[in-house]
Amino acid sequence: MSVTAPRGFRAAGVTAGLKPSGRPDLALVVNDGPEHVAAGVFTSNRVVAAPVLWSRAAVGDGVAHAVVLNSGGANACTGPEGFADAHRTAEHVAAALAVSAGDVLVCSTGLIGERLDLPALLAGVDAAAAALAPDGGPAAATAIMTTDTVPKEVLVERGAWRVGGMAKGAGMLAPGLATMLCVLTTDAVVTAEDADAALRAATAVTFDRVDSDGCMSTNDTVVLLASGASGARVGAAELTEALTEACAALARALVADAEGASHDIAVTVRGATSEAAAVAVARAVTRSNLFKAAVFGNDPNWGRVLSAVGTVPVDVAPFDADAVDVAINGVLVCRAGGVGEDRALVDLAVAREVRVDVDLHAGDAAATVWTNDLTHDYVHENSAYST
Amino acid sequence: MSVTAPRGFRAAGVTAGLKPSGRPDLALVVNDGPEHVAAGVFTSNRVVAAPVLWSRAAVGDGVAHAVVLNSGGANACTGPEGFADAHRTAEHVAAALAVSAGDVLVCSTGLIGERLDLPALLAGVDAAAAALAPDGGPAAATAIMTTDTVPKEVLVERGAWRVGGMAKGAGMLAPGLATMLCVLTTDAVVTAEDADAALRAATAVTFDRVDSDGCMSTNDTVVLLASGASGARVGAAELTEALTEACAALARALVADAEGASHDIAVTVRGATSEAAAVAVARAVTRSNLFKAAVFGNDPNWGRVLSAVGTVPVDVAPFDADAVDVAINGVLVCRAGGVGEDRALVDLAVAREVRVDVDLHAGDAAATVWTNDLTHDYVHENSAYST
C-alpha cells in the first residue's frame, strides 16, 4: 500500500525543518533496479516551479534513479536562483546515492515566491538517504503532506507485478493536472516509451478529471519509476490499466481530503456528442461557485447546474438546452430543461458523496469530473494559510 | 438620478406579493415618447429564462413602450408554461397602457425553476400602472432588488439631454453579461440602429468586465429606452460615451454590493498584445478562488495571481512568464516572475478597494476586470438562499 510495495524500491521520510510546524517535510524514493525506467507528467501552467523545469528535463531520457520531494516550500517564482536550488538538491541526492544528478527528479510543494532553506533541505537529504528502507513508503507519504489531513497511498496487485503509489494534494486542485505531487512505482519490466504513454493515458482520465477549486498549480508532478525487479514483462495496455486504477484511487483520495470540503461531488455528463464535450459540460458545473455553495447548504439547486451547463459554447458541446435532464442523487429534479421531480426528495445531508447526472440527449459520449462543495472552511483555510 | 430623470418617462415600484419578505417586487417603466426607440442586450447563456426569450424578440424591431420587471422569481427553466406567463404579463401591461404587447419588455429575477404566481403578478401590474409617476424611478429601483442591500441608480447629464438608469444584481455576476437587470433611459433623439450599437459598445466594456463569482445567469438583461423628449439629436459616438459612463457607474455599484464581499478588486492587465489578451488574463485572475480567498484574508498573495496568469493558453495571450510584473495596491510584489518588494508593504485591510496590476511586457494593450473577494458571507448567502 505504498511506493515501496513493488520490489526494487526503498524510501524514507524525515524532518528537514522546512515546515514551521516541525512535521516531516522531506521524502526520498529510490529505484534500486535492475532497471531504471521513468516517465513524468507535469502541470500545464505556463508559470512553472523550478523543480518542474528541472524534472521535466531530467526525465526526458526515460531514466531516473530517485525522486526527492519536499513540502514546506514550492520553489516557484524564485527565478534563476530557485532553479539553481533545485539543481543543487539533485546534485546532493546524486552524490549520496552515487548516481548522476540528471537521474534525480525533484518535486516541491508549499508557499510560492520564497526561496527554500537549502542548508536545511540538504541536511534533510543526508538524513533521508541514511534512513532509506524497503518499508519506508508510508514515512515518505507522510513527509509530502501540506494541508492534507491523511497520507494517500495505493497498491494495485497484478499477480507477478505491482503498482504502488503515494500522492499529496488538498487544495489548488484543478485539471492539467489536479494540483499535486504523485510518485508511482512498479516492479514490472516496461519500456520507457510504454511507461510514458501509459502514464499520460492514466492521468488524462483520473487526475485531469479532478477539479476541486478550479485553480491550477505551478508544481504539479506525477512520476512513474519502474524497477523491472519482478521480471514480469508488461505491455502498454496492461500497464495503462493498472496505472489508471492506481491514479483513480489516489485522485478519489485527493477529493475526499480537499481543503475544507464537506461533500465530494461527481458530475457525470451523458448523451454528449463527444467525450471532450462531456468533459467541458461537466467542468462548467464543477466550476460553479454558486452550485458548490448550494451543495454545502445541502440544497439540490438544479437551476444552478443548468445555468452552468448553458455557459458552454455550442461549438464545444452541441446540445439543445430544452432537452437537458438533471438528476441529483438519482432524483430527476430537472426534466427537459424544466421542473422535474420535487427537489425535496433529494437528501444531500445523508452522505458526503453527491452524484449529479446530466443527460444532454445529443449523443453517446460520457465523462465524469469530480469536485467538492464550497464551504466556510475552504474560505478559512485559503485566507489564513499562505500557500 | 433614476430612470425618470430624463424627460418622457414615468415609473412605479409596488409590492405584488411575489417575495416572501413582503418587500416591493414589481417595477414598471414607461416611455411616454414622443419616440419609442429601444435596444436590449441579453445573457449569452444558452439556458435562457422565458422573459429573455420574450424580450429579445420584442425588442428586435427597435421599438418598446414599457418594461415590466419583477423580483421574487426568475421564470427560468419553466418550459412553455413559463413563456406563456411572460407573454401574459406583457399582454396585461399592454392593455393597461393601451399599447401593443409586442412593445412591452419583460424582466424577471429570483429563484430558477419555479413558476411565478401570475395572479399576484398581474394584480401588481395594475397597481404599478395606477402608481406611474414622473418621479417613480427610485421606487422602481427598489422593487427590482433581490439580495442587493441598496438600490443602484445613475444619472449622466449632457446639457440638453440625459441618461438615467437603474440596475439590480448582487450575485451570479459574470461576463456576458454580469448577471443583472438594468434599465437605461434617455430623452435624446436617437435612431434604433445607433441605440443598439451604443448599448452593445457600452456594455462590452462595463458590465461584461464585472466578474464577481464567475457564474453567468439565465436572466441578464440591459434595456435602453429613448423618448426623444429633449429634442436633442445625438449620434452613436456621443450616445456610446454617455451610456458607457452610466453603465460603468452601475457596474461599479454592483461590485460594491456583491453578496458577502468585503473587498472590491480591480485587476488591470497591461502590456498585452491585444485587448482580448488583456481581458483573458485579467479574467483568469478574477476567477481564482484561491486568490479571492487570500484577499479576504488581507493576504497580498501574488503567487496565486501569477499561477492564475499562467493558466491562460499561449495562443490566447502570448507573453513570457518570466517577464511578468505584479503590483498590489501599487507595491511591486513580483518583478519579472520572481520575488519583488516585500509583501508586508501591502496593507489590504486599509480599504475595501484592492488594485492588482499585472504587466505582461508583451505589447501595448490593457484592460480592467472587476471582481470581489471570496468570503464566508458569500458561502453563507449562497448556501442558505436558493436563487
PDB file of C-alpha atoms in Angstrom, chain B residues 130-336:
ATOM      1  CA  ALA B 130     -52.020  53.186 -11.355  1.00  0.00           C
ATOM      2  CA  ALA B 131     -48.948  54.406  -9.483  1.00  0.00           C
ATOM      3  CA  LEU B 132     -46.914  55.522 -12.527  1.00  0.00           C
ATOM      4  CA  ALA B 133     -45.307  58.876 -11.825  1.00  0.00           C
ATOM      5  CA  PRO B 134     -42.635  61.124 -13.336  1.00  0.00           C
ATOM      6  CA  ASP B 135     -40.704  60.730 -10.091  1.00  0.00           C
ATOM      7  CA  GLY B 136     -41.301  56.990  -9.741  1.00  0.00           C
ATOM      8  CA  GLY B 137     -37.737  55.964 -10.653  1.00  0.00           C
ATOM      9  CA  PRO B 138     -36.450  55.353  -7.128  1.00  0.00           C
ATOM     10  CA  ALA B 139     -39.471  53.188  -6.249  1.00  0.00           C
ATOM     11  CA  ALA B 140     -38.853  51.106  -9.382  1.00  0.00           C
ATOM     12  CA  ALA B 141     -35.155  50.714  -8.497  1.00  0.00           C
ATOM     13  CA  THR B 142     -36.117  49.427  -5.063  1.00  0.00           C
ATOM     14  CA  ALA B 143     -38.654  46.931  -6.400  1.00  0.00           C
ATOM     15  CA  ILE B 144     -36.080  45.068  -8.528  1.00  0.00           C
ATOM     16  CA  MET B 145     -33.712  44.315  -5.637  1.00  0.00           C
ATOM     17  CA  THR B 146     -33.076  40.708  -4.582  1.00  0.00           C
ATOM     18  CA  THR B 147     -30.057  40.207  -2.311  1.00  0.00           C
ATOM     19  CA  ASP B 148     -28.983  43.772  -3.143  1.00  0.00           C
ATOM     20  CA  THR B 149     -28.603  45.836   0.003  1.00  0.00           C
ATOM     21  CA  VAL B 150     -29.041  49.175  -1.764  1.00  0.00           C
ATOM     22  CA  PRO B 151     -30.818  50.294  -4.942  1.00  0.00           C
ATOM     23  CA  LYS B 152     -28.467  51.239  -7.786  1.00  0.00           C
ATOM     24  CA  GLU B 153     -29.255  54.321  -9.863  1.00  0.00           C
ATOM     25  CA  VAL B 154     -27.343  56.634 -12.144  1.00  0.00           C
ATOM     26  CA  LEU B 155     -27.739  59.953 -13.938  1.00  0.00           C
ATOM     27  CA  VAL B 156     -25.462  61.231 -16.688  1.00  0.00           C
ATOM     28  CA  GLU B 157     -26.078  64.864 -17.673  1.00  0.00           C
ATOM     29  CA  ARG B 158     -25.246  66.108 -21.165  1.00  0.00           C
ATOM     30  CA  GLY B 159     -26.721  69.609 -21.095  1.00  0.00           C
ATOM     31  CA  ALA B 160     -29.671  69.298 -23.437  1.00  0.00           C
ATOM     32  CA  TRP B 161     -30.182  65.588 -22.787  1.00  0.00           C
ATOM     33  CA  ARG B 162     -29.651  62.970 -20.116  1.00  0.00           C
ATOM     34  CA  VAL B 163     -29.212  59.274 -19.476  1.00  0.00           C
ATOM     35  CA  GLY B 164     -30.815  57.759 -16.388  1.00  0.00           C
ATOM     36  CA  GLY B 165     -30.560  54.205 -15.192  1.00  0.00           C
ATOM     37  CA  MET B 166     -31.227  51.581 -12.568  1.00  0.00           C
ATOM     38  CA  ALA B 167     -29.777  48.121 -12.022  1.00  0.00           C
ATOM     39  CA  LYS B 168     -30.002  45.164  -9.692  1.00  0.00           C
ATOM     40  CA  GLY B 169     -27.531  42.386  -9.140  1.00  0.00           C
ATOM     41  CA  ALA B 170     -25.512  41.158  -6.215  1.00  0.00           C
ATOM     42  CA  GLY B 171     -24.553  37.591  -7.039  1.00  0.00           C
ATOM     43  CA  MET B 172     -24.195  35.417 -10.140  1.00  0.00           C
ATOM     44  CA  LEU B 173     -22.171  38.229 -11.591  1.00  0.00           C
ATOM     45  CA  ALA B 174     -20.149  37.098 -14.578  1.00  0.00           C
ATOM     46  CA  PRO B 175     -19.412  38.250 -18.073  1.00  0.00           C
ATOM     47  CA  GLY B 176     -21.783  38.129 -20.903  1.00  0.00           C
ATOM     48  CA  LEU B 177     -23.390  39.909 -19.017  1.00  0.00           C
ATOM     49  CA  ALA B 178     -22.602  40.416 -15.423  1.00  0.00           C
ATOM     50  CA  THR B 179     -25.834  38.971 -14.095  1.00  0.00           C
ATOM     51  CA  MET B 180     -28.313  41.637 -13.532  1.00  0.00           C
ATOM     52  CA  LEU B 181     -31.250  43.579 -14.790  1.00  0.00           C
ATOM     53  CA  CYS B 182     -30.670  47.140 -15.952  1.00  0.00           C
ATOM     54  CA  VAL B 183     -32.945  49.730 -17.498  1.00  0.00           C
ATOM     55  CA  LEU B 184     -31.412  52.817 -19.079  1.00  0.00           C
ATOM     56  CA  THR B 185     -33.482  55.735 -20.271  1.00  0.00           C
ATOM     57  CA  THR B 186     -32.620  58.789 -22.339  1.00  0.00           C
ATOM     58  CA  ASP B 187     -34.513  61.745 -23.688  1.00  0.00           C
ATOM     59  CA  ALA B 188     -32.116  62.066 -26.594  1.00  0.00           C
ATOM     60  CA  VAL B 189     -33.386  61.698 -30.135  1.00  0.00           C
ATOM     61  CA  VAL B 190     -31.579  58.616 -31.472  1.00  0.00           C
ATOM     62  CA  THR B 191     -32.069  56.064 -34.194  1.00  0.00           C
ATOM     63  CA  ALA B 192     -32.768  52.446 -33.276  1.00  0.00           C
ATOM     64  CA  GLU B 193     -29.563  51.443 -35.046  1.00  0.00           C
ATOM     65  CA  ASP B 194     -27.449  53.887 -33.032  1.00  0.00           C
ATOM     66  CA  ALA B 195     -29.197  52.867 -29.806  1.00  0.00           C
ATOM     67  CA  ASP B 196     -28.378  49.224 -30.425  1.00  0.00           C
ATOM     68  CA  ALA B 197     -24.754  49.857 -31.390  1.00  0.00           C
ATOM     69  CA  ALA B 198     -24.154  52.240 -28.500  1.00  0.00           C
ATOM     70  CA  LEU B 199     -25.704  49.888 -25.950  1.00  0.00           C
ATOM     71  CA  ARG B 200     -23.579  46.958 -27.153  1.00  0.00           C
ATOM     72  CA  ALA B 201     -20.424  49.034 -27.096  1.00  0.00           C
ATOM     73  CA  ALA B 202     -21.135  50.413 -23.634  1.00  0.00           C
ATOM     74  CA  THR B 203     -21.989  47.065 -22.017  1.00  0.00           C
ATOM     75  CA  ALA B 204     -18.990  45.322 -23.603  1.00  0.00           C
ATOM     76  CA  VAL B 205     -16.519  47.419 -21.640  1.00  0.00           C
ATOM     77  CA  THR B 206     -18.522  47.769 -18.413  1.00  0.00           C
ATOM     78  CA  PHE B 207     -20.970  45.042 -17.355  1.00  0.00           C
ATOM     79  CA  ASP B 208     -19.066  42.474 -19.397  1.00  0.00           C
ATOM     80  CA  ARG B 209     -15.963  43.261 -17.336  1.00  0.00           C
ATOM     81  CA  VAL B 210     -17.507  42.568 -13.961  1.00  0.00           C
ATOM     82  CA  ASP B 211     -16.928  39.001 -12.830  1.00  0.00           C
ATOM     83  CA  SER B 212     -17.935  38.725  -9.230  1.00  0.00           C
ATOM     84  CA  ASP B 213     -18.236  34.962  -8.933  1.00  0.00           C
ATOM     85  CA  GLY B 214     -17.748  33.543 -12.433  1.00  0.00           C
ATOM     86  CA  CYS B 215     -21.369  32.431 -12.610  1.00  0.00           C
ATOM     87  CA  MET B 216     -23.414  33.539 -15.618  1.00  0.00           C
ATOM     88  CA  SER B 217     -27.132  33.938 -15.129  1.00  0.00           C
ATOM     89  CA  THR B 218     -30.079  32.911 -17.272  1.00  0.00           C
ATOM     90  CA  ASN B 219     -31.850  36.262 -16.963  1.00  0.00           C
ATOM     91  CA  ASP B 220     -29.348  39.066 -17.660  1.00  0.00           C
ATOM     92  CA  THR B 221     -30.961  41.942 -19.451  1.00  0.00           C
ATOM     93  CA  VAL B 222     -29.911  45.506 -20.194  1.00  0.00           C
ATOM     94  CA  VAL B 223     -32.557  47.623 -21.867  1.00  0.00           C
ATOM     95  CA  LEU B 224     -32.314  51.141 -23.270  1.00  0.00           C
ATOM     96  CA  LEU B 225     -35.423  53.255 -23.873  1.00  0.00           C
ATOM     97  CA  ALA B 226     -35.129  56.560 -25.751  1.00  0.00           C
ATOM     98  CA  SER B 227     -38.014  59.023 -25.649  1.00  0.00           C
ATOM     99  CA  GLY B 228     -36.627  61.840 -27.803  1.00  0.00           C
ATOM    100  CA  ALA B 229     -38.385  64.225 -25.398  1.00  0.00           C
ATOM    101  CA  SER B 230     -35.395  66.565 -25.161  1.00  0.00           C
ATOM    102  CA  GLY B 231     -35.474  67.220 -28.888  1.00  0.00           C
ATOM    103  CA  ALA B 232     -31.673  66.907 -28.907  1.00  0.00           C
ATOM    104  CA  ARG B 233     -30.447  64.746 -31.769  1.00  0.00           C
ATOM    105  CA  VAL B 234     -27.492  62.621 -30.657  1.00  0.00           C
ATOM    106  CA  GLY B 235     -25.164  60.434 -32.718  1.00  0.00           C
ATOM    107  CA  ALA B 236     -23.785  56.995 -31.969  1.00  0.00           C
ATOM    108  CA  ALA B 237     -20.434  58.192 -30.626  1.00  0.00           C
ATOM    109  CA  GLU B 238     -21.942  60.694 -28.200  1.00  0.00           C
ATOM    110  CA  LEU B 239     -24.557  58.196 -27.064  1.00  0.00           C
ATOM    111  CA  THR B 240     -21.957  55.465 -26.594  1.00  0.00           C
ATOM    112  CA  GLU B 241     -19.903  57.748 -24.405  1.00  0.00           C
ATOM    113  CA  ALA B 242     -22.825  58.677 -22.165  1.00  0.00           C
ATOM    114  CA  LEU B 243     -24.099  55.095 -21.928  1.00  0.00           C
ATOM    115  CA  THR B 244     -20.606  53.856 -21.105  1.00  0.00           C
ATOM    116  CA  GLU B 245     -20.383  56.381 -18.286  1.00  0.00           C
ATOM    117  CA  ALA B 246     -23.783  55.311 -16.955  1.00  0.00           C
ATOM    118  CA  CYS B 247     -23.048  51.583 -17.272  1.00  0.00           C
ATOM    119  CA  ALA B 248     -19.628  51.959 -15.661  1.00  0.00           C
ATOM    120  CA  ALA B 249     -21.171  53.649 -12.640  1.00  0.00           C
ATOM    121  CA  LEU B 250     -23.853  50.976 -12.305  1.00  0.00           C
ATOM    122  CA  ALA B 251     -21.334  48.141 -12.817  1.00  0.00           C
ATOM    123  CA  ARG B 252     -19.142  49.632 -10.100  1.00  0.00           C
ATOM    124  CA  ALA B 253     -22.200  49.808  -7.818  1.00  0.00           C
ATOM    125  CA  LEU B 254     -22.939  46.125  -8.471  1.00  0.00           C
ATOM    126  CA  VAL B 255     -19.396  45.180  -7.441  1.00  0.00           C
ATOM    127  CA  ALA B 256     -19.631  47.358  -4.355  1.00  0.00           C
ATOM    128  CA  ASP B 257     -22.780  45.499  -3.276  1.00  0.00           C
ATOM    129  CA  ALA B 258     -21.764  41.948  -4.264  1.00  0.00           C
ATOM    130  CA  GLU B 259     -23.040  39.198  -1.991  1.00  0.00           C
ATOM    131  CA  GLY B 260     -20.942  38.869   1.110  1.00  0.00           C
ATOM    132  CA  ALA B 261     -17.940  40.677  -0.328  1.00  0.00           C
ATOM    133  CA  SER B 262     -15.538  42.622   1.860  1.00  0.00           C
ATOM    134  CA  HIS B 263     -13.200  43.795  -0.927  1.00  0.00           C
ATOM    135  CA  ASP B 264     -13.709  45.041  -4.490  1.00  0.00           C
ATOM    136  CA  ILE B 265     -10.792  44.005  -6.679  1.00  0.00           C
ATOM    137  CA  ALA B 266      -9.788  45.788  -9.893  1.00  0.00           C
ATOM    138  CA  VAL B 267      -7.465  43.574 -11.929  1.00  0.00           C
ATOM    139  CA  THR B 268      -5.742  45.619 -14.629  1.00  0.00           C
ATOM    140  CA  VAL B 269      -3.576  43.857 -17.187  1.00  0.00           C
ATOM    141  CA  ARG B 270      -1.152  45.977 -19.205  1.00  0.00           C
ATOM    142  CA  GLY B 271       1.494  45.188 -21.780  1.00  0.00           C
ATOM    143  CA  ALA B 272      -0.741  42.683 -23.571  1.00  0.00           C
ATOM    144  CA  THR B 273      -0.594  42.010 -27.298  1.00  0.00           C
ATOM    145  CA  SER B 274      -4.310  42.804 -27.631  1.00  0.00           C
ATOM    146  CA  GLU B 275      -7.241  43.977 -25.562  1.00  0.00           C
ATOM    147  CA  ALA B 276      -8.716  40.471 -25.801  1.00  0.00           C
ATOM    148  CA  ALA B 277      -5.489  39.019 -24.407  1.00  0.00           C
ATOM    149  CA  ALA B 278      -5.532  41.523 -21.554  1.00  0.00           C
ATOM    150  CA  VAL B 279      -9.143  40.648 -20.743  1.00  0.00           C
ATOM    151  CA  ALA B 280      -8.390  36.897 -20.824  1.00  0.00           C
ATOM    152  CA  VAL B 281      -5.501  37.259 -18.380  1.00  0.00           C
ATOM    153  CA  ALA B 282      -7.490  39.563 -16.101  1.00  0.00           C
ATOM    154  CA  ARG B 283     -10.408  37.122 -16.108  1.00  0.00           C
ATOM    155  CA  ALA B 284      -8.118  34.239 -15.135  1.00  0.00           C
ATOM    156  CA  VAL B 285      -7.127  36.205 -12.037  1.00  0.00           C
ATOM    157  CA  THR B 286     -10.681  37.294 -11.198  1.00  0.00           C
ATOM    158  CA  ARG B 287     -11.779  33.639 -11.385  1.00  0.00           C
ATOM    159  CA  SER B 288      -9.170  32.333  -8.935  1.00  0.00           C
ATOM    160  CA  ASN B 289     -10.936  31.251  -5.764  1.00  0.00           C
ATOM    161  CA  LEU B 290      -7.560  30.896  -4.076  1.00  0.00           C
ATOM    162  CA  PHE B 291      -6.563  34.486  -4.817  1.00  0.00           C
ATOM    163  CA  LYS B 292     -10.003  35.813  -3.889  1.00  0.00           C
ATOM    164  CA  ALA B 293      -9.900  33.955  -0.560  1.00  0.00           C
ATOM    165  CA  ALA B 294      -6.423  35.354   0.094  1.00  0.00           C
ATOM    166  CA  VAL B 295      -7.708  38.909  -0.439  1.00  0.00           C
ATOM    167  CA  PHE B 296     -10.473  38.209   2.057  1.00  0.00           C
ATOM    168  CA  GLY B 297      -7.682  37.321   4.498  1.00  0.00           C
ATOM    169  CA  ASN B 298      -5.882  40.588   3.578  1.00  0.00           C
ATOM    170  CA  ASP B 299      -3.016  38.471   2.220  1.00  0.00           C
ATOM    171  CA  PRO B 300      -1.321  40.004  -0.877  1.00  0.00           C
ATOM    172  CA  ASN B 301      -0.597  36.529  -2.245  1.00  0.00           C
ATOM    173  CA  TRP B 302       0.986  37.363  -5.612  1.00  0.00           C
ATOM    174  CA  GLY B 303       1.933  33.716  -6.174  1.00  0.00           C
ATOM    175  CA  ARG B 304      -1.760  32.988  -6.646  1.00  0.00           C
ATOM    176  CA  VAL B 305      -2.018  35.860  -9.147  1.00  0.00           C
ATOM    177  CA  LEU B 306       0.912  34.521 -11.119  1.00  0.00           C
ATOM    178  CA  SER B 307      -0.326  30.936 -11.076  1.00  0.00           C
ATOM    179  CA  ALA B 308      -3.688  32.165 -12.397  1.00  0.00           C
ATOM    180  CA  VAL B 309      -1.986  34.241 -15.112  1.00  0.00           C
ATOM    181  CA  GLY B 310      -0.102  31.107 -16.164  1.00  0.00           C
ATOM    182  CA  THR B 311      -3.297  29.187 -16.919  1.00  0.00           C
ATOM    183  CA  VAL B 312      -4.115  31.343 -19.977  1.00  0.00           C
ATOM    184  CA  PRO B 313      -3.218  29.481 -23.187  1.00  0.00           C
ATOM    185  CA  VAL B 314      -0.353  30.963 -25.164  1.00  0.00           C
ATOM    186  CA  ASP B 315      -2.458  31.338 -28.320  1.00  0.00           C
ATOM    187  CA  VAL B 316      -4.931  33.475 -26.358  1.00  0.00           C
ATOM    188  CA  ALA B 317      -2.317  35.707 -24.731  1.00  0.00           C
ATOM    189  CA  PRO B 318       1.303  35.472 -25.849  1.00  0.00           C
ATOM    190  CA  PHE B 319       3.742  36.559 -23.114  1.00  0.00           C
ATOM    191  CA  ASP B 320       6.856  35.351 -21.352  1.00  0.00           C
ATOM    192  CA  ALA B 321       6.022  34.109 -17.841  1.00  0.00           C
ATOM    193  CA  ASP B 322       9.474  35.183 -16.668  1.00  0.00           C
ATOM    194  CA  ALA B 323       8.778  38.790 -17.649  1.00  0.00           C
ATOM    195  CA  VAL B 324       5.531  39.300 -15.722  1.00  0.00           C
ATOM    196  CA  ASP B 325       5.346  42.012 -13.048  1.00  0.00           C
ATOM    197  CA  VAL B 326       2.581  42.130 -10.430  1.00  0.00           C
ATOM    198  CA  ALA B 327       1.820  45.135  -8.235  1.00  0.00           C
ATOM    199  CA  ILE B 328      -0.784  45.016  -5.479  1.00  0.00           C
ATOM    200  CA  ASN B 329      -2.037  48.410  -4.314  1.00  0.00           C
ATOM    201  CA  GLY B 330       0.973  49.958  -6.014  1.00  0.00           C
ATOM    202  CA  VAL B 331       3.626  47.743  -4.408  1.00  0.00           C
ATOM    203  CA  LEU B 332       5.606  45.744  -6.997  1.00  0.00           C
ATOM    204  CA  VAL B 333       5.495  42.455  -5.095  1.00  0.00           C
ATOM    205  CA  CYS B 334       6.507  40.374  -8.133  1.00  0.00           C
ATOM    206  CA  ARG B 335       9.180  41.506 -10.565  1.00  0.00           C
ATOM    207  CA  ALA B 336       9.999  39.510 -13.716  1.00  0.00           C
TER     208      ALA B 336
END
